Amino acid sequence: MSHHVLLILHLLAAAVWVGGHVVLVLGYVPEAIRSRDPRALLDNYQRLNRIALPALLVVTVSGLWLALNWLPQIGLWFEPSMPIALVILAKLLLLVLTLLLLAYLRLRVLTALTPDRVARLGLVFALLALLALVAAAIGPSFRYGGFG
Ligand code: HEM
């Protein structure tokens, strides 16, 4: 697949992932914390997930593919003296943190949700949105030569 098509897929899927989480955090988290009632938040999270999880998969596959185009030798991705490798490493770190947070959400937060734990649920969504925003913000660094 051409780099251009991969980049378009990456950007469209990233927009869905980032936008969905920002809407969740700004639109539903404050009310859920105020009322200590997470039902509207969870309802929207479930609906969002139907498109957000496939979007994250597309972001990941296209991102790894784009990274391979930039640096075809995977061994070089872990060479911190290279400015482009540093951006790839930052993206990989953000992806791992996102996956860990999703696992924590599913295994620890959603399974034991009580009214006094709604704030923790909101915090997890806020962190997911923040990680996605940072990944988007550093995206253009590739074409500006990387970090360093
Ligand atoms: C939620 C996660 C992510 C978001 C929101 C995101 C967002 C973005 C954005 C906005 C760009 C800018 C493209 C441009 O300059 O026009 C970009 C570029 C890029 N991203 Fe991601 N990204 C994410 C995850 C990843 C992952 C996991 C990788 C894998 C290492 C990755 C690899 C890349 C690469 C290689 C580019 C440069 C493409 C190019 O300009 O040729 N991204 N990303």
Tab-separated table of N, CA and C and ligand atoms in Angstrom:
chain	number	residue	atom	x	y	z
A	1	MET	N	0.847	-1.188	0.000
A	1	MET	CA	0.000	0.000	0.000
A	1	MET	C	0.890	1.248	0.000
A	2	SER	N	0.432	2.295	-0.709
A	2	SER	CA	1.303	3.476	-0.794
A	2	SER	C	1.332	4.224	0.538
A	3	HIS	N	2.435	4.931	0.763
A	3	HIS	CA	2.604	5.698	1.997
A	3	HIS	C	1.457	6.701	2.159
A	4	HIS	N	1.048	7.297	1.036
A	4	HIS	CA	-0.009	8.308	1.073
A	4	HIS	C	-1.330	7.712	1.579
A	5	VAL	N	-1.704	6.534	1.035
A	5	VAL	CA	-2.964	5.885	1.461
A	5	VAL	C	-2.882	5.496	2.938
A	6	LEU	N	-1.718	4.954	3.340
A	6	LEU	CA	-1.533	4.571	4.753
A	6	LEU	C	-1.693	5.782	5.663
A	7	LEU	N	-1.127	6.906	5.229
A	7	LEU	CA	-1.192	8.128	6.048
A	7	LEU	C	-2.635	8.599	6.173
A	8	ILE	N	-3.405	8.521	5.075
A	8	ILE	CA	-4.819	8.940	5.130
A	8	ILE	C	-5.578	8.036	6.106
A	9	LEU	N	-5.366	6.708	6.006
A	9	LEU	CA	-6.040	5.775	6.929
A	9	LEU	C	-5.652	6.088	8.372
A	10	HIS	N	-4.340	6.334	8.582
A	10	HIS	CA	-3.823	6.615	9.930
A	10	HIS	C	-4.505	7.865	10.504
A	11	LEU	N	-4.602	8.897	9.684
A	11	LEU	CA	-5.163	10.162	10.167
A	11	LEU	C	-6.664	10.051	10.426
A	12	LEU	N	-7.395	9.357	9.531
A	12	LEU	CA	-8.844	9.231	9.737
A	12	LEU	C	-9.137	8.416	10.999
A	13	ALA	N	-8.409	7.287	11.161
A	13	ALA	CA	-8.634	6.442	12.340
A	13	ALA	C	-8.202	7.175	13.613
A	14	ALA	N	-7.094	7.930	13.533
A	14	ALA	CA	-6.639	8.688	14.711
A	14	ALA	C	-7.681	9.739	15.089
A	15	ALA	N	-8.313	10.362	14.079
A	15	ALA	CA	-9.328	11.384	14.368
A	15	ALA	C	-10.496	10.762	15.138
A	16	VAL	N	-10.904	9.548	14.735
A	16	VAL	CA	-12.017	8.870	15.422
A	16	VAL	C	-11.623	8.549	16.868
A	17	TRP	N	-10.405	7.985	17.044
A	17	TRP	CA	-9.951	7.587	18.391
A	17	TRP	C	-9.820	8.811	19.308
A	18	VAL	N	-9.133	9.851	18.810
A	18	VAL	CA	-8.913	11.048	19.633
A	18	VAL	C	-10.256	11.750	19.895
A	19	GLY	N	-10.991	12.002	18.811
A	19	GLY	CA	-12.241	12.768	18.946
A	19	GLY	C	-13.235	12.083	19.862
A	20	GLY	N	-13.375	10.779	19.718
A	20	GLY	CA	-14.328	10.042	20.555
A	20	GLY	C	-14.006	10.189	22.031
A	21	HIS	N	-12.727	10.094	22.378
A	21	HIS	CA	-12.359	10.176	23.793
A	21	HIS	C	-12.468	11.598	24.339
A	22	VAL	N	-12.179	12.569	23.488
A	22	VAL	CA	-12.321	13.962	23.944
A	22	VAL	C	-13.801	14.263	24.206
A	23	VAL	N	-14.690	13.815	23.321
A	23	VAL	CA	-16.136	14.039	23.524
A	23	VAL	C	-16.593	13.349	24.819
A	24	LEU	N	-16.090	12.142	25.046
A	24	LEU	CA	-16.451	11.402	26.262
A	24	LEU	C	-16.034	12.185	27.513
A	25	VAL	N	-14.793	12.678	27.488
A	25	VAL	CA	-14.249	13.351	28.682
A	25	VAL	C	-14.922	14.711	28.900
A	26	LEU	N	-15.106	15.479	27.832
A	26	LEU	CA	-15.693	16.815	28.013
A	26	LEU	C	-17.213	16.750	28.144
A	27	GLY	N	-17.822	15.781	27.468
A	27	GLY	CA	-19.287	15.748	27.430
A	27	GLY	C	-19.951	14.934	28.521
A	28	TYR	N	-19.303	13.890	29.023
A	28	TYR	CA	-20.006	12.981	29.938
A	28	TYR	C	-19.333	12.762	31.286
A	29	VAL	N	-17.998	12.915	31.332
A	29	VAL	CA	-17.300	12.638	32.604
A	29	VAL	C	-17.702	13.621	33.725
A	30	PRO	N	-17.747	14.943	33.450
A	30	PRO	CA	-18.069	15.865	34.559
A	30	PRO	C	-19.419	15.553	35.204
A	31	GLU	N	-20.442	15.290	34.392
A	31	GLU	CA	-21.778	15.003	34.926
A	31	GLU	C	-21.773	13.680	35.705
A	32	ALA	N	-21.045	12.676	35.192
A	32	ALA	CA	-20.987	11.375	35.886
A	32	ALA	C	-20.354	11.551	37.267
A	33	ILE	N	-19.301	12.379	37.362
A	33	ILE	CA	-18.630	12.579	38.655
A	33	ILE	C	-19.540	13.379	39.591
A	34	ARG	N	-20.184	14.427	39.033
A	34	ARG	CA	-21.074	15.260	39.856
A	34	ARG	C	-22.217	14.439	40.436
A	35	SER	N	-22.838	13.598	39.602
A	35	SER	CA	-24.024	12.848	40.052
A	35	SER	C	-23.656	11.489	40.667
A	36	ARG	N	-22.368	11.113	40.567
A	36	ARG	CA	-21.898	9.792	41.010
A	36	ARG	C	-22.684	8.661	40.332
A	37	ASP	N	-23.189	8.976	39.138
A	37	ASP	CA	-23.952	7.991	38.365
A	37	ASP	C	-23.281	7.820	37.002
A	38	PRO	N	-22.622	6.671	36.766
A	38	PRO	CA	-21.842	6.523	35.526
A	38	PRO	C	-22.648	5.988	34.340
A	39	ARG	N	-23.995	5.830	34.482
A	39	ARG	CA	-24.722	5.102	33.436
A	39	ARG	C	-24.638	5.750	32.050
A	40	ALA	N	-24.869	7.083	31.982
A	40	ALA	CA	-24.822	7.760	30.667
A	40	ALA	C	-23.405	7.675	30.082
A	41	LEU	N	-22.405	7.834	30.958
A	41	LEU	CA	-21.003	7.759	30.512
A	41	LEU	C	-20.694	6.373	29.947
A	42	LEU	N	-21.089	5.327	30.692
A	42	LEU	CA	-20.793	3.952	30.248
A	42	LEU	C	-21.540	3.603	28.969
A	43	ASP	N	-22.789	4.093	28.887
A	43	ASP	CA	-23.597	3.846	27.705
A	43	ASP	C	-22.900	4.420	26.464
A	44	ASN	N	-22.426	5.662	26.599
A	44	ASN	CA	-21.749	6.298	25.460
A	44	ASN	C	-20.397	5.657	25.184
A	45	TYR	N	-19.714	5.213	26.253
A	45	TYR	CA	-18.427	4.538	26.066
A	45	TYR	C	-18.624	3.257	25.255
A	46	GLN	N	-19.686	2.505	25.601
A	46	GLN	CA	-19.938	1.255	24.860
A	46	GLN	C	-20.234	1.521	23.391
A	47	ARG	N	-21.043	2.589	23.146
A	47	ARG	CA	-21.357	2.927	21.759
A	47	ARG	C	-20.104	3.394	21.012
A	48	LEU	N	-19.291	4.205	21.708
A	48	LEU	CA	-18.049	4.703	21.092
A	48	LEU	C	-17.125	3.543	20.726
A	49	ASN	N	-17.075	2.542	21.626
A	49	ASN	CA	-16.150	1.425	21.425
A	49	ASN	C	-16.373	0.673	20.126
A	50	ARG	N	-17.632	0.671	19.656
A	50	ARG	CA	-17.920	-0.066	18.423
A	50	ARG	C	-17.135	0.505	17.251
A	51	ILE	N	-16.858	1.812	17.284
A	51	ILE	CA	-16.010	2.349	16.197
A	51	ILE	C	-14.598	2.677	16.681
A	52	ALA	N	-14.450	2.951	17.987
A	52	ALA	CA	-13.130	3.394	18.466
A	52	ALA	C	-12.123	2.241	18.509
A	53	LEU	N	-12.567	1.047	18.903
A	53	LEU	CA	-11.605	-0.072	18.976
A	53	LEU	C	-11.114	-0.482	17.582
A	54	PRO	N	-12.044	-0.626	16.578
A	54	PRO	CA	-11.528	-0.864	15.223
A	54	PRO	C	-10.614	0.275	14.762
A	55	ALA	N	-10.940	1.525	15.154
A	55	ALA	CA	-10.093	2.663	14.757
A	55	ALA	C	-8.694	2.523	15.364
A	56	LEU	N	-8.631	2.068	16.638
A	56	LEU	CA	-7.314	1.910	17.270
A	56	LEU	C	-6.497	0.838	16.550
A	57	LEU	N	-7.212	-0.210	16.090
A	57	LEU	CA	-6.519	-1.265	15.345
A	57	LEU	C	-5.936	-0.695	14.034
A	58	VAL	N	-6.741	0.117	13.339
A	58	VAL	CA	-6.272	0.716	12.079
A	58	VAL	C	-5.097	1.669	12.356
A	59	VAL	N	-5.210	2.473	13.437
A	59	VAL	CA	-4.120	3.387	13.805
A	59	VAL	C	-2.834	2.591	14.032
A	60	THR	N	-2.960	1.463	14.744
A	60	THR	CA	-1.781	0.677	15.100
A	60	THR	C	-1.133	0.047	13.869
A	61	VAL	N	-1.966	-0.628	13.050
A	61	VAL	CA	-1.398	-1.327	11.879
A	61	VAL	C	-0.805	-0.318	10.899
A	62	SER	N	-1.574	0.756	10.604
A	62	SER	CA	-1.050	1.748	9.645
A	62	SER	C	0.173	2.456	10.231
A	63	GLY	N	0.148	2.718	11.555
A	63	GLY	CA	1.287	3.399	12.200
A	63	GLY	C	2.556	2.571	12.111
A	64	LEU	N	2.428	1.258	12.390
A	64	LEU	CA	3.614	0.387	12.329
A	64	LEU	C	4.147	0.319	10.893
A	65	TRP	N	3.219	0.268	9.948
A	65	TRP	CA	3.589	0.195	8.529
A	65	TRP	C	4.294	1.491	8.094
A	66	LEU	N	3.717	2.635	8.505
A	66	LEU	CA	4.344	3.930	8.181
A	66	LEU	C	5.746	4.010	8.791
A	67	ALA	N	5.851	3.509	10.045
A	67	ALA	CA	7.152	3.543	10.729
A	67	ALA	C	8.171	2.688	9.969
A	68	LEU	N	7.687	1.541	9.446
A	68	LEU	CA	8.580	0.674	8.646
A	68	LEU	C	9.043	1.391	7.381
A	69	ASN	N	8.149	2.218	6.793
A	69	ASN	CA	8.555	2.983	5.611
A	69	ASN	C	9.637	4.003	5.963
A	70	TRP	N	9.484	4.611	7.149
A	70	TRP	CA	10.472	5.616	7.563
A	70	TRP	C	11.803	4.965	7.917
A	71	LEU	N	11.735	3.861	8.663
A	71	LEU	CA	12.964	3.167	9.100
A	71	LEU	C	12.764	1.668	8.884
A	72	PRO	N	13.124	1.148	7.697
A	72	PRO	CA	12.833	-0.255	7.365
A	72	PRO	C	13.517	-1.269	8.283
A	73	GLN	N	14.627	-0.885	8.925
A	73	GLN	CA	15.288	-1.846	9.825
A	73	GLN	C	14.738	-1.674	11.240
A	74	ILE	N	13.960	-2.666	11.694
A	74	ILE	CA	13.297	-2.510	13.004
A	74	ILE	C	14.318	-2.307	14.128
A	75	GLY	N	15.499	-2.918	13.972
A	75	GLY	CA	16.535	-2.749	14.991
A	75	GLY	C	16.869	-1.269	15.226
A	76	LEU	N	16.758	-0.457	14.163
A	76	LEU	CA	17.093	0.974	14.288
A	76	LEU	C	16.033	1.763	15.054
A	77	TRP	N	14.816	1.162	15.206
A	77	TRP	CA	13.758	1.857	15.955
A	77	TRP	C	14.198	2.083	17.409
A	78	PHE	N	15.130	1.242	17.871
A	78	PHE	CA	15.526	1.311	19.286
A	78	PHE	C	16.901	1.966	19.438
A	79	GLU	N	17.227	2.807	18.463
A	79	GLU	CA	18.512	3.520	18.458
A	79	GLU	C	18.244	4.980	18.837
A	80	PRO	N	18.336	5.312	20.131
A	80	PRO	CA	17.887	6.645	20.570
A	80	PRO	C	18.710	7.805	20.013
A	81	SER	N	19.860	7.499	19.401
A	81	SER	CA	20.632	8.615	18.839
A	81	SER	C	20.031	9.092	17.512
A	82	MET	N	19.035	8.344	16.969
A	82	MET	CA	18.430	8.772	15.702
A	82	MET	C	17.132	9.536	15.976
A	83	PRO	N	17.042	10.779	15.482
A	83	PRO	CA	15.858	11.604	15.772
A	83	PRO	C	14.533	10.955	15.353
A	84	ILE	N	14.513	10.247	14.202
A	84	ILE	CA	13.257	9.614	13.760
A	84	ILE	C	12.910	8.434	14.677
A	85	ALA	N	13.952	7.676	15.094
A	85	ALA	CA	13.708	6.532	15.986
A	85	ALA	C	13.084	7.004	17.299
A	86	LEU	N	13.483	8.183	17.768
A	86	LEU	CA	12.922	8.695	19.027
A	86	LEU	C	11.422	8.933	18.899
A	87	VAL	N	10.981	9.405	17.736
A	87	VAL	CA	9.530	9.617	17.564
A	87	VAL	C	8.817	8.264	17.506
A	88	ILE	N	9.406	7.296	16.791
A	88	ILE	CA	8.790	5.966	16.734
A	88	ILE	C	8.699	5.383	18.146
A	89	LEU	N	9.789	5.508	18.911
A	89	LEU	CA	9.789	4.980	20.280
A	89	LEU	C	8.714	5.654	21.130
A	90	ALA	N	8.579	6.972	20.968
A	90	ALA	CA	7.554	7.700	21.739
A	90	ALA	C	6.164	7.190	21.368
A	91	LYS	N	5.935	6.956	20.065
A	91	LYS	CA	4.623	6.449	19.620
A	91	LYS	C	4.376	5.049	20.179
A	92	LEU	N	5.408	4.206	20.165
A	92	LEU	CA	5.252	2.847	20.690
A	92	LEU	C	4.956	2.887	22.189
A	93	LEU	N	5.661	3.764	22.914
A	93	LEU	CA	5.438	3.899	24.356
A	93	LEU	C	3.991	4.343	24.628
A	94	LEU	N	3.514	5.321	23.855
A	94	LEU	CA	2.137	5.801	24.040
A	94	LEU	C	1.139	4.681	23.751
A	95	LEU	N	1.448	3.857	22.727
A	95	LEU	CA	0.559	2.736	22.401
A	95	LEU	C	0.525	1.718	23.544
A	96	VAL	N	1.701	1.383	24.081
A	96	VAL	CA	1.759	0.401	25.186
A	96	VAL	C	0.999	0.936	26.410
A	97	LEU	N	1.199	2.229	26.729
A	97	LEU	CA	0.496	2.816	27.874
A	97	LEU	C	-1.022	2.781	27.644
A	98	THR	N	-1.439	3.045	26.401
A	98	THR	CA	-2.870	3.012	26.069
A	98	THR	C	-3.429	1.603	26.285
A	99	LEU	N	-2.694	0.585	25.821
A	99	LEU	CA	-3.178	-0.800	25.955
A	99	LEU	C	-3.221	-1.211	27.431
A	100	LEU	N	-2.211	-0.779	28.205
A	100	LEU	CA	-2.205	-1.109	29.643
A	100	LEU	C	-3.392	-0.459	30.349
A	101	LEU	N	-3.670	0.782	29.970
A	101	LEU	CA	-4.786	1.510	30.580
A	101	LEU	C	-6.125	0.853	30.217
A	102	LEU	N	-6.249	0.378	28.969
A	102	LEU	CA	-7.484	-0.300	28.554
A	102	LEU	C	-7.662	-1.594	29.343
A	103	ALA	N	-6.554	-2.314	29.570
A	103	ALA	CA	-6.630	-3.557	30.352
A	103	ALA	C	-7.031	-3.238	31.797
A	104	TYR	N	-6.423	-2.187	32.373
A	104	TYR	CA	-6.749	-1.769	33.746
A	104	TYR	C	-8.233	-1.385	33.837
A	105	LEU	N	-8.719	-0.659	32.825
A	105	LEU	CA	-10.128	-0.247	32.796
A	105	LEU	C	-11.051	-1.464	32.818
A	106	ARG	N	-10.740	-2.427	31.962
A	106	ARG	CA	-11.616	-3.603	31.841
A	106	ARG	C	-11.526	-4.528	33.036
A	107	LEU	N	-10.292	-4.750	33.537
A	107	LEU	CA	-10.099	-5.783	34.563
A	107	LEU	C	-10.278	-5.258	35.977
A	108	ARG	N	-9.978	-3.960	36.195
A	108	ARG	CA	-10.002	-3.435	37.568
A	108	ARG	C	-11.090	-2.394	37.820
A	109	VAL	N	-11.310	-1.510	36.845
A	109	VAL	CA	-12.224	-0.389	37.109
A	109	VAL	C	-13.678	-0.781	36.825
A	110	LEU	N	-13.951	-1.339	35.659
A	110	LEU	CA	-15.340	-1.649	35.294
A	110	LEU	C	-15.913	-2.800	36.103
A	111	THR	N	-15.039	-3.675	36.603
A	111	THR	CA	-15.541	-4.838	37.344
A	111	THR	C	-15.934	-4.485	38.775
A	112	ALA	N	-15.442	-3.356	39.285
A	112	ALA	CA	-15.750	-2.989	40.678
A	112	ALA	C	-16.182	-1.534	40.740
A	113	LEU	N	-17.197	-1.197	39.949
A	113	LEU	CA	-17.609	0.203	39.866
A	113	LEU	C	-18.685	0.528	40.893
A	114	THR	N	-18.332	1.407	41.836
A	114	THR	CA	-19.299	1.869	42.846
A	114	THR	C	-19.363	3.395	42.737
A	115	PRO	N	-20.394	4.041	43.335
A	115	PRO	CA	-20.524	5.502	43.180
A	115	PRO	C	-19.260	6.269	43.573
A	116	ASP	N	-18.522	5.810	44.604
A	116	ASP	CA	-17.332	6.582	44.980
A	116	ASP	C	-16.120	6.255	44.097
A	117	ARG	N	-16.296	5.380	43.116
A	117	ARG	CA	-15.181	5.110	42.204
A	117	ARG	C	-15.403	5.688	40.810
A	118	VAL	N	-16.468	6.495	40.667
A	118	VAL	CA	-16.764	7.082	39.349
A	118	VAL	C	-15.650	8.056	38.935
A	119	ALA	N	-15.071	8.755	39.927
A	119	ALA	CA	-13.999	9.704	39.611
A	119	ALA	C	-12.801	8.978	39.004
A	120	ARG	N	-12.524	7.766	39.511
A	120	ARG	CA	-11.398	6.997	38.977
A	120	ARG	C	-11.670	6.587	37.521
A	121	LEU	N	-12.947	6.243	37.247
A	121	LEU	CA	-13.340	5.921	35.873
A	121	LEU	C	-13.095	7.143	34.968
A	122	GLY	N	-13.499	8.316	35.458
A	122	GLY	CA	-13.296	9.552	34.696
A	122	GLY	C	-11.825	9.820	34.458
A	123	LEU	N	-11.015	9.538	35.475
A	123	LEU	CA	-9.567	9.767	35.349
A	123	LEU	C	-8.972	8.871	34.262
A	124	VAL	N	-9.420	7.609	34.216
A	124	VAL	CA	-8.907	6.689	33.184
A	124	VAL	C	-9.264	7.211	31.787
A	125	PHE	N	-10.509	7.681	31.612
A	125	PHE	CA	-10.896	8.218	30.294
A	125	PHE	C	-10.076	9.462	29.960
A	126	ALA	N	-9.828	10.299	30.975
A	126	ALA	CA	-9.040	11.521	30.739
A	126	ALA	C	-7.615	11.155	30.320
A	127	LEU	N	-7.030	10.128	30.970
A	127	LEU	CA	-5.667	9.712	30.608
A	127	LEU	C	-5.629	9.128	29.195
A	128	LEU	N	-6.668	8.346	28.834
A	128	LEU	CA	-6.724	7.785	27.471
A	128	LEU	C	-6.762	8.918	26.444
A	129	ALA	N	-7.591	9.939	26.728
A	129	ALA	CA	-7.691	11.081	25.808
A	129	ALA	C	-6.350	11.812	25.729
A	130	LEU	N	-5.695	11.978	26.891
A	130	LEU	CA	-4.415	12.697	26.918
A	130	LEU	C	-3.348	11.961	26.103
A	131	LEU	N	-3.259	10.634	26.283
A	131	LEU	CA	-2.273	9.848	25.525
A	131	LEU	C	-2.521	9.987	24.022
A	132	ALA	N	-3.818	9.952	23.629
A	132	ALA	CA	-4.163	10.056	22.206
A	132	ALA	C	-3.792	11.440	21.673
A	133	LEU	N	-4.045	12.483	22.486
A	133	LEU	CA	-3.718	13.842	22.036
A	133	LEU	C	-2.210	14.015	21.874
A	134	VAL	N	-1.432	13.437	22.794
A	134	VAL	CA	0.032	13.548	22.687
A	134	VAL	C	0.508	12.819	21.423
A	135	ALA	N	-0.062	11.607	21.165
A	135	ALA	CA	0.332	10.850	19.965
A	135	ALA	C	0.031	11.655	18.705
A	136	ALA	N	-1.126	12.341	18.693
A	136	ALA	CA	-1.472	13.156	17.523
A	136	ALA	C	-0.529	14.359	17.420
A	137	ALA	N	-0.236	14.985	18.566
A	137	ALA	CA	0.587	16.203	18.553
A	137	ALA	C	2.012	15.929	18.070
A	138	ILE	N	2.547	14.741	18.382
A	138	ILE	CA	3.923	14.465	17.940
A	138	ILE	C	3.954	13.860	16.530
A	139	GLY	N	2.765	13.513	15.974
A	139	GLY	CA	2.709	12.890	14.640
A	139	GLY	C	3.482	13.653	13.566
A	140	PRO	N	3.236	14.955	13.424
A	140	PRO	CA	3.922	15.690	12.351
A	140	PRO	C	5.439	15.785	12.540
A	141	SER	N	5.966	15.400	13.721
A	141	SER	CA	7.424	15.500	13.954
A	141	SER	C	8.222	14.670	12.954
A	142	PHE	N	7.607	13.612	12.389
A	142	PHE	CA	8.354	12.787	11.422
A	142	PHE	C	8.820	13.646	10.259
A	143	ARG	N	7.870	14.408	9.675
A	143	ARG	CA	8.255	15.164	8.481
A	143	ARG	C	9.070	16.411	8.803
A	144	TYR	N	9.206	16.733	10.109
A	144	TYR	CA	10.086	17.842	10.492
A	144	TYR	C	11.423	17.323	11.016
A	145	GLY	N	11.736	16.042	10.712
A	145	GLY	CA	13.070	15.525	11.009
A	145	GLY	C	13.204	14.755	12.306
A	146	GLY	N	12.125	14.604	13.053
A	146	GLY	CA	12.198	13.819	14.300
A	146	GLY	C	12.567	14.661	15.502
A	147	PHE	N	12.813	14.006	16.637
A	147	PHE	CA	13.186	14.702	17.873
A	147	PHE	C	14.705	14.846	17.932
A	148	GLY	N	15.135	15.966	18.423
A	148	GLY	CA	16.577	16.087	18.685
A	148	GLY	C	17.243	17.080	17.765
B	1	HEM	C1	-3.607	7.016	19.277
B	1	HEM	C2	-2.482	6.827	18.649
B	1	HEM	C3	-1.999	7.690	17.481
B	1	HEM	C4	-2.424	8.899	17.011
B	1	HEM	C5	-3.566	9.761	17.533
B	1	HEM	C6	-1.564	9.240	15.887
B	1	HEM	C7	-1.663	10.409	15.135
B	1	HEM	C8	-0.805	10.787	14.145
B	1	HEM	C9	-0.814	12.041	13.447
B	1	HEM	C10	-1.813	13.177	13.688
B	1	HEM	C11	0.210	12.040	12.553
B	1	HEM	C12	0.613	13.214	11.669
B	1	HEM	C13	0.685	12.903	10.200
B	1	HEM	C14	1.125	14.120	9.436
B	1	HEM	O1	2.247	14.588	9.618
B	1	HEM	O2	0.333	14.622	8.647
B	1	HEM	C15	0.873	10.766	12.669
B	1	HEM	C16	1.963	10.376	11.933
B	1	HEM	C17	2.612	9.179	12.104
B	1	HEM	N1	2.329	8.190	13.013
B	1	HEM	FE1	0.820	8.179	14.327
B	1	HEM	N2	-0.643	8.225	15.701
B	1	HEM	C18	-0.874	7.278	16.669
B	1	HEM	C19	-0.185	6.093	16.851
B	1	HEM	C20	0.879	5.677	16.109
B	1	HEM	C21	1.592	4.434	16.311
B	1	HEM	C22	1.277	3.366	17.356
B	1	HEM	C23	2.588	4.407	15.410
B	1	HEM	C24	3.605	3.295	15.265
B	1	HEM	C25	4.850	3.473	15.506
B	1	HEM	C26	2.494	5.640	14.612
B	1	HEM	C27	3.333	6.001	13.569
B	1	HEM	C28	3.243	7.171	12.842
B	1	HEM	C29	4.138	7.512	11.761
B	1	HEM	C30	5.317	6.652	11.245
B	1	HEM	C31	3.750	8.771	11.291
B	1	HEM	C32	4.418	9.596	10.180
B	1	HEM	C33	3.705	9.426	8.863
B	1	HEM	C34	4.270	10.367	7.827
B	1	HEM	O3	4.210	11.580	8.002
B	1	HEM	O4	4.811	9.846	6.843
B	1	HEM	N3	1.432	6.382	15.075
B	1	HEM	N4	0.245	10.009	13.647
